[in-house]
Coordinates of C-alpha atoms and ligand atoms in Angstrom, one line a residue:
M2 CA -4.2 30.4 31.1
I3 CA -0.8 30.1 28.5
D4 CA -1.8 31.0 24.0
K5 CA 0.8 29.7 22.8
P6 CA 3.7 27.1 24.6
C7 CA 6.9 27.3 22.9
L8 CA 7.4 23.5 21.3
K9 CA 10.8 24.1 20.5
V10 CA 13.7 21.4 21.8
E11 CA 17.2 21.0 20.7
I12 CA 18.2 17.5 18.9
A13 CA 22.0 17.1 18.6
G14 CA 22.3 20.7 18.1
I15 CA 19.2 20.7 15.9
K16 CA 17.0 23.2 16.7
L17 CA 13.2 21.7 16.4
K18 CA 10.1 23.9 16.5
N19 CA 8.4 21.1 17.6
P20 CA 8.9 17.8 19.1
V21 CA 7.8 15.4 16.7
M22 CA 9.7 13.1 13.6
T23 CA 9.2 11.0 11.1
A24 CA 10.4 7.9 11.9
S25 CA 13.1 6.3 9.1
G26 CA 11.0 3.8 6.4
T27 CA 7.5 4.9 6.9
F28 CA 7.5 8.2 5.2
G29 CA 9.5 7.6 2.2
Y30 CA 12.4 10.5 0.7
G31 CA 9.0 13.0 2.2
Q32 CA 8.2 13.3 -1.0
E33 CA 5.2 11.1 -0.9
Y34 CA 3.7 12.5 2.2
A35 CA 3.4 16.0 0.8
P36 CA 0.0 15.8 -0.5
F37 CA -1.3 14.8 2.9
V38 CA 1.1 17.0 5.0
D39 CA 2.4 20.2 5.5
L40 CA 6.1 19.2 5.4
N41 CA 7.7 22.8 7.5
R42 CA 5.4 21.5 10.0
L43 CA 7.6 18.4 11.1
G44 CA 10.2 19.1 14.0
A45 CA 12.6 16.8 11.2
M46 CA 12.6 14.0 8.5
I47 CA 13.9 11.4 8.9
L48 CA 14.0 9.6 6.1
K49 CA 14.3 6.1 4.4
G50 CA 17.6 4.3 5.6
I51 CA 20.0 4.6 2.7
T52 CA 22.7 2.7 2.0
L53 CA 25.9 3.0 -0.3
K54 CA 25.2 1.6 -3.1
P55 CA 20.8 1.0 -4.4
K56 CA 19.3 -2.1 -2.6
M57 CA 16.1 -3.9 -3.4
G58 CA 15.3 -5.6 -0.4
N59 CA 14.1 -8.8 0.9
P60 CA 11.3 -10.5 -1.6
P61 CA 7.7 -10.6 -0.8
P62 CA 5.6 -11.4 1.3
R63 CA 7.9 -8.9 3.1
V64 CA 4.9 -6.8 4.8
I65 CA 2.0 -8.3 8.0
E66 CA -0.7 -7.1 9.9
T67 CA -0.3 -8.3 13.0
P68 CA -3.0 -7.6 16.5
S69 CA -1.8 -4.3 16.8
G70 CA 0.7 -3.6 14.7
M71 CA 2.7 -5.0 11.9
L72 CA 5.9 -7.4 11.3
N73 CA 7.8 -6.5 7.8
A74 CA 10.5 -7.0 6.5
I75 CA 11.6 -4.9 3.6
S76 CA 15.3 -4.7 4.6
L77 CA 16.3 -1.7 3.6
Q78 CA 15.6 -1.3 0.7
N79 CA 16.7 2.2 -0.9
V80 CA 17.9 4.1 -4.5
G81 CA 21.5 4.7 -2.6
V82 CA 23.2 7.4 -1.3
E83 CA 23.7 9.5 -4.8
I84 CA 20.4 9.4 -6.5
L85 CA 19.2 10.4 -2.8
I86 CA 21.5 13.8 -3.3
K87 CA 20.7 13.8 -7.2
E88 CA 16.5 13.1 -6.5
K89 CA 16.0 13.0 -3.5
L90 CA 17.1 16.2 -1.7
P91 CA 16.3 18.7 -3.8
Y92 CA 12.8 18.7 -3.1
L93 CA 13.5 18.6 0.2
K94 CA 15.5 22.4 -0.2
K95 CA 12.4 23.9 0.2
F96 CA 11.0 23.4 3.3
N97 CA 11.9 25.3 6.4
T98 CA 12.5 21.7 8.2
P99 CA 16.1 19.7 9.2
V100 CA 16.3 16.6 7.1
V101 CA 18.0 13.8 9.0
I102 CA 19.4 11.0 6.9
N103 CA 19.6 7.5 8.2
I104 CA 22.1 5.6 7.3
S105 CA 23.0 2.1 7.2
G106 CA 26.1 -0.4 5.7
D107 CA 26.9 -4.5 5.5
T108 CA 30.7 -3.1 7.0
L109 CA 31.9 -0.4 9.2
E110 CA 33.6 1.2 6.0
E111 CA 30.6 1.8 4.4
Y112 CA 29.1 3.4 7.1
V113 CA 32.3 6.0 7.6
E114 CA 32.2 6.2 3.4
L115 CA 28.6 6.9 4.2
A116 CA 29.0 9.9 6.6
R117 CA 31.9 11.1 4.7
R118 CA 29.6 11.4 1.7
L119 CA 26.6 13.2 2.9
G120 CA 29.1 15.4 5.1
E121 CA 30.3 16.8 2.1
V122 CA 27.2 18.1 0.6
S123 CA 25.1 18.7 3.8
K124 CA 25.2 22.3 3.2
E125 CA 24.6 22.2 -0.5
M126 CA 22.0 19.9 -0.1
G127 CA 20.8 20.8 3.4
V128 CA 21.4 17.6 5.4
T129 CA 20.8 18.2 8.4
G130 CA 21.9 15.1 10.6
L131 CA 22.4 11.3 10.2
E132 CA 20.7 8.7 12.3
V133 CA 22.7 5.8 12.4
N134 CA 20.3 2.2 12.5
I135 CA 22.4 0.0 14.1
S136 CA 19.5 -2.3 15.0
C137 CA 17.6 -3.3 11.5
P138 CA 16.4 -6.9 12.1
N139 CA 15.7 -7.9 8.4
V140 CA 19.8 -8.2 7.4
K141 CA 21.8 -11.2 7.0
K142 CA 24.6 -9.2 7.3
G143 CA 26.6 -6.4 9.6
R144 CA 24.3 -4.0 10.8
M145 CA 21.7 -5.3 14.3
V146 CA 25.4 -7.4 15.5
W147 CA 26.7 -3.9 16.0
G148 CA 23.7 -2.5 17.7
T149 CA 23.5 -5.7 20.4
D150 CA 27.0 -5.8 21.3
A151 CA 29.0 -2.7 23.5
K152 CA 32.2 -2.8 21.9
A153 CA 30.8 -3.1 18.6
T154 CA 28.8 -0.1 19.3
Y155 CA 31.2 1.8 20.8
K156 CA 33.3 1.4 17.9
I157 CA 30.8 2.0 15.1
V158 CA 29.5 4.9 16.7
S159 CA 33.2 6.2 17.2
S160 CA 34.6 5.4 14.0
I161 CA 31.2 7.4 12.2
R162 CA 31.9 10.2 14.5
K163 CA 35.8 10.8 13.3
A164 CA 34.4 10.7 9.8
T165 CA 32.1 13.9 9.7
T166 CA 30.9 16.6 12.0
L167 CA 27.1 17.0 11.8
P168 CA 24.8 15.5 14.6
L169 CA 24.9 11.5 15.0
I170 CA 22.0 9.9 16.2
A171 CA 22.7 6.5 17.0
K172 CA 19.3 4.1 17.1
L173 CA 19.8 1.8 19.3
T174 CA 18.1 -2.3 18.6
P175 CA 15.8 -3.8 21.8
N176 CA 16.6 -7.0 20.7
V177 CA 19.4 -7.1 23.2
T178 CA 19.5 -7.7 27.2
D179 CA 20.3 -4.5 29.1
I180 CA 20.0 -1.5 27.1
K181 CA 21.3 0.8 29.3
T182 CA 25.3 -0.4 28.7
I183 CA 24.6 0.0 24.6
A184 CA 22.8 3.4 25.1
Q185 CA 26.8 4.8 27.3
A186 CA 28.5 3.1 24.6
A187 CA 27.2 5.0 22.0
E188 CA 26.9 7.8 23.9
E189 CA 30.6 7.2 25.3
A190 CA 31.8 7.1 21.3
G191 CA 30.7 10.8 20.5
A192 CA 27.0 10.6 19.8
D193 CA 25.3 13.9 20.1
A194 CA 21.4 12.1 20.6
L195 CA 19.9 8.6 20.8
S196 CA 16.9 7.4 19.6
L197 CA 15.2 3.9 20.5
I198 CA 13.1 1.5 20.0
N199 CA 14.1 -0.4 16.5
T200 CA 11.3 -3.0 16.1
L201 CA 11.2 -6.4 17.7
V202 CA 12.5 -8.9 15.9
G203 CA 9.1 -11.5 15.7
M204 CA 7.2 -14.0 12.9
A205 CA 4.2 -15.4 12.0
V206 CA 3.1 -18.7 10.8
D207 CA 0.1 -19.3 7.8
V208 CA -1.5 -22.4 9.6
N209 CA -2.5 -23.6 6.2
S210 CA 0.7 -23.7 4.0
R211 CA 2.1 -24.2 7.2
R212 CA 5.1 -21.4 6.3
P213 CA 6.4 -18.4 7.8
K214 CA 3.7 -15.8 6.7
L215 CA 6.8 -13.6 5.5
A216 CA 9.2 -14.9 3.1
N217 CA 12.1 -13.8 5.3
V218 CA 10.8 -16.0 8.5
S219 CA 11.2 -13.2 10.6
G220 CA 10.1 -9.6 10.4
G221 CA 10.5 -6.6 12.3
L222 CA 7.1 -5.9 14.8
S223 CA 6.5 -1.8 15.3
G224 CA 3.3 -0.6 16.1
P225 CA 1.0 -0.1 20.0
A226 CA 2.0 -3.6 20.4
I227 CA 5.6 -3.0 21.5
K228 CA 5.1 1.1 22.9
P229 CA 5.6 -0.4 26.1
V230 CA 8.9 -2.0 25.9
A231 CA 9.6 1.2 24.1
L232 CA 8.9 3.4 26.9
W233 CA 9.8 1.5 29.0
M234 CA 13.9 1.6 27.5
V235 CA 12.6 4.9 27.2
W236 CA 12.7 5.5 30.4
Q237 CA 16.3 3.2 32.0
V238 CA 18.0 4.5 29.2
F239 CA 16.8 8.5 29.7
Q240 CA 18.2 7.7 33.0
T241 CA 21.9 6.1 32.3
V242 CA 22.5 8.8 29.6
N243 CA 23.3 13.1 29.1
I244 CA 22.5 13.4 25.5
P245 CA 19.1 13.8 24.4
V246 CA 16.8 10.9 23.9
I247 CA 13.9 10.3 21.3
G248 CA 11.2 8.0 21.5
I249 CA 10.1 5.9 19.0
G250 CA 7.8 2.8 18.8
G251 CA 3.6 2.6 18.8
I252 CA 2.7 6.2 18.5
I253 CA -0.2 6.8 16.8
K254 CA -1.8 10.1 19.0
V255 CA -1.3 12.5 21.6
E256 CA -1.0 10.5 24.8
D257 CA 1.4 7.9 23.3
A258 CA 3.8 10.8 22.7
L259 CA 3.0 12.8 25.8
E260 CA 4.0 9.2 27.4
F261 CA 7.6 9.1 26.1
I262 CA 7.9 13.4 27.1
I263 CA 7.0 12.3 30.3
A264 CA 9.2 9.5 30.8
G265 CA 12.4 10.8 28.8
A266 CA 12.4 11.9 25.4
R267 CA 12.8 15.0 24.2
A268 CA 12.1 14.5 21.1
I269 CA 9.7 11.3 19.2
E270 CA 9.3 9.6 16.3
I271 CA 6.4 8.5 14.2
G272 CA 6.5 4.8 12.2
T273 CA 4.0 2.5 11.2
A274 CA 1.0 5.5 12.5
N275 CA 1.5 7.0 9.2
F276 CA 0.4 4.0 6.4
V277 CA -3.2 4.4 8.8
N278 CA -3.6 7.9 8.6
P279 CA -1.0 9.5 7.3
R280 CA -1.6 13.6 8.7
V281 CA -1.0 11.6 12.2
T282 CA 2.7 14.1 12.5
I283 CA 0.5 16.3 12.3
E284 CA -3.0 15.7 14.6
I285 CA -0.2 15.5 16.9
I286 CA 1.7 18.5 16.5
E287 CA -1.8 20.2 17.6
E288 CA -3.1 18.0 20.1
I289 CA 0.7 18.4 22.2
E290 CA 0.2 22.4 22.0
K291 CA -3.9 22.1 22.8
Y292 CA -2.1 19.9 26.2
L293 CA 0.8 22.0 27.5
I294 CA -2.3 25.2 26.9
E295 CA -4.7 23.1 28.9
N296 CA -1.8 21.9 31.3
N297 CA -0.5 25.5 32.0
I298 CA 2.8 24.1 30.9
K299 CA 4.5 27.7 28.8
D300 CA 7.7 25.1 27.3
I301 CA 7.4 21.3 26.3
N302 CA 10.6 21.6 28.1
E303 CA 9.3 21.4 31.4
L304 CA 7.9 18.2 30.7
V305 CA 10.3 16.3 29.5
G306 CA 11.5 13.9 32.3
S307 CA 9.2 15.1 34.0
I308 CA 7.9 11.4 35.6
K309 CA 6.6 11.9 38.7
I310 CA 8.1 8.2 40.6
Ligands
LIG406 C1 8.5 -0.9 6.6 C2 8.5 0.0 7.9 C3 10.7 -0.1 7.1 C4 11.7 0.7 8.4 N1 12.5 0.3 7.9 C5 13.7 1.7 8.3 C6 15.0 1.8 8.3 O1 15.2 1.6 6.9 N2 15.5 2.2 9.1 C7 15.3 2.1 10.6 O2 16.5 2.8 11.2 N3 14.4 1.8 10.9 C8 13.5 1.3 9.9 N4 11.7 1.6 10.7 C9 11.7 1.0 11.9 C10 11.1 2.0 12.7 O3 11.4 3.4 12.3 C11 10.8 2.8 13.8 O4 11.6 2.0 14.8 C12 9.9 1.0 13.8 O5 8.3 0.8 13.5 C13 8.7 1.5 15.8 O6 8.3 3.2 15.8 P1 6.5 2.6 15.2 O7 6.5 1.5 15.9 O8 6.2 4.1 15.2 O9 6.5 1.6 13.5 C14 11.2 0.8 9.3 C15 9.7 0.6 10.0 C16 9.3 -0.3 9.3 C17 7.6 -0.4 9.6

């Protein structure tokens, strides 16, 4: 019987004390969750997607509940990179947890400038890595366009790669016909790891007003409803690339996290579940440890991709 299994994993050269990370856009800038979560215990924190300039996002209504999930059309409301650096990152510096910044832009130049700027302040402000959002479904310009085409994915990831030495995670969209070709393009372009999936495009209609329930008409579907899709994509990508894969999509309990890890994810991100239970990250970390003990597994890395087919 093992009493203290190893939960440490390494992603893109970033050493995590456990494989549980927060998914961008569902954990604010970290500080909002500090009353509920000991931020020191997380594997890593991924913050709300950031752009060069502040953004207001889409008009409301922009969030609705759906069966086993939710649709959101927030569209990257954020404080902009300079306020992030001055007002948000200093608070996080006191924690012993890697901070990964999720970046977005309307143009290739904007992504490159963001990567350069964050690289410049990384040591002083504690930026450990970048997650590149090439997959947001809620914006009119850019973003998802990058992630739905292999050539465009290669172009954006390789351009960012040249602009920074920070560990680079490319976040993929499920709104594609073949996720494997996109994953390969991101790997060839120099991504150190891949995270998937972002939300699936969807909509909902109010039958009384006959209007879309979201002002933006469409939104991104997240939560338990998307887990089987996400798992299938993680498993396919795991077999295709040689870089670590981070699993995201509908994780609300320990079994969900374990499914992703067994299917090939070296780490996982928890999103929508944070809105239901702000302590879910910590509970899942504790329960992963319990599972390892009960199953006599001394190192979480033994479980990664251990699926029997
Ligand atoms: C309200 C909301 C805001 C989000 N904002 C971002 C974002 O800024 N950048 C990003 O890459 N993904 C964003 N996402 C996507 C999540 O990080 C995650 O990929 C997705 O929700 C699937 O995981 P889940 O089912 O655990 O929520 C957002 C999701 C939600 C629900």
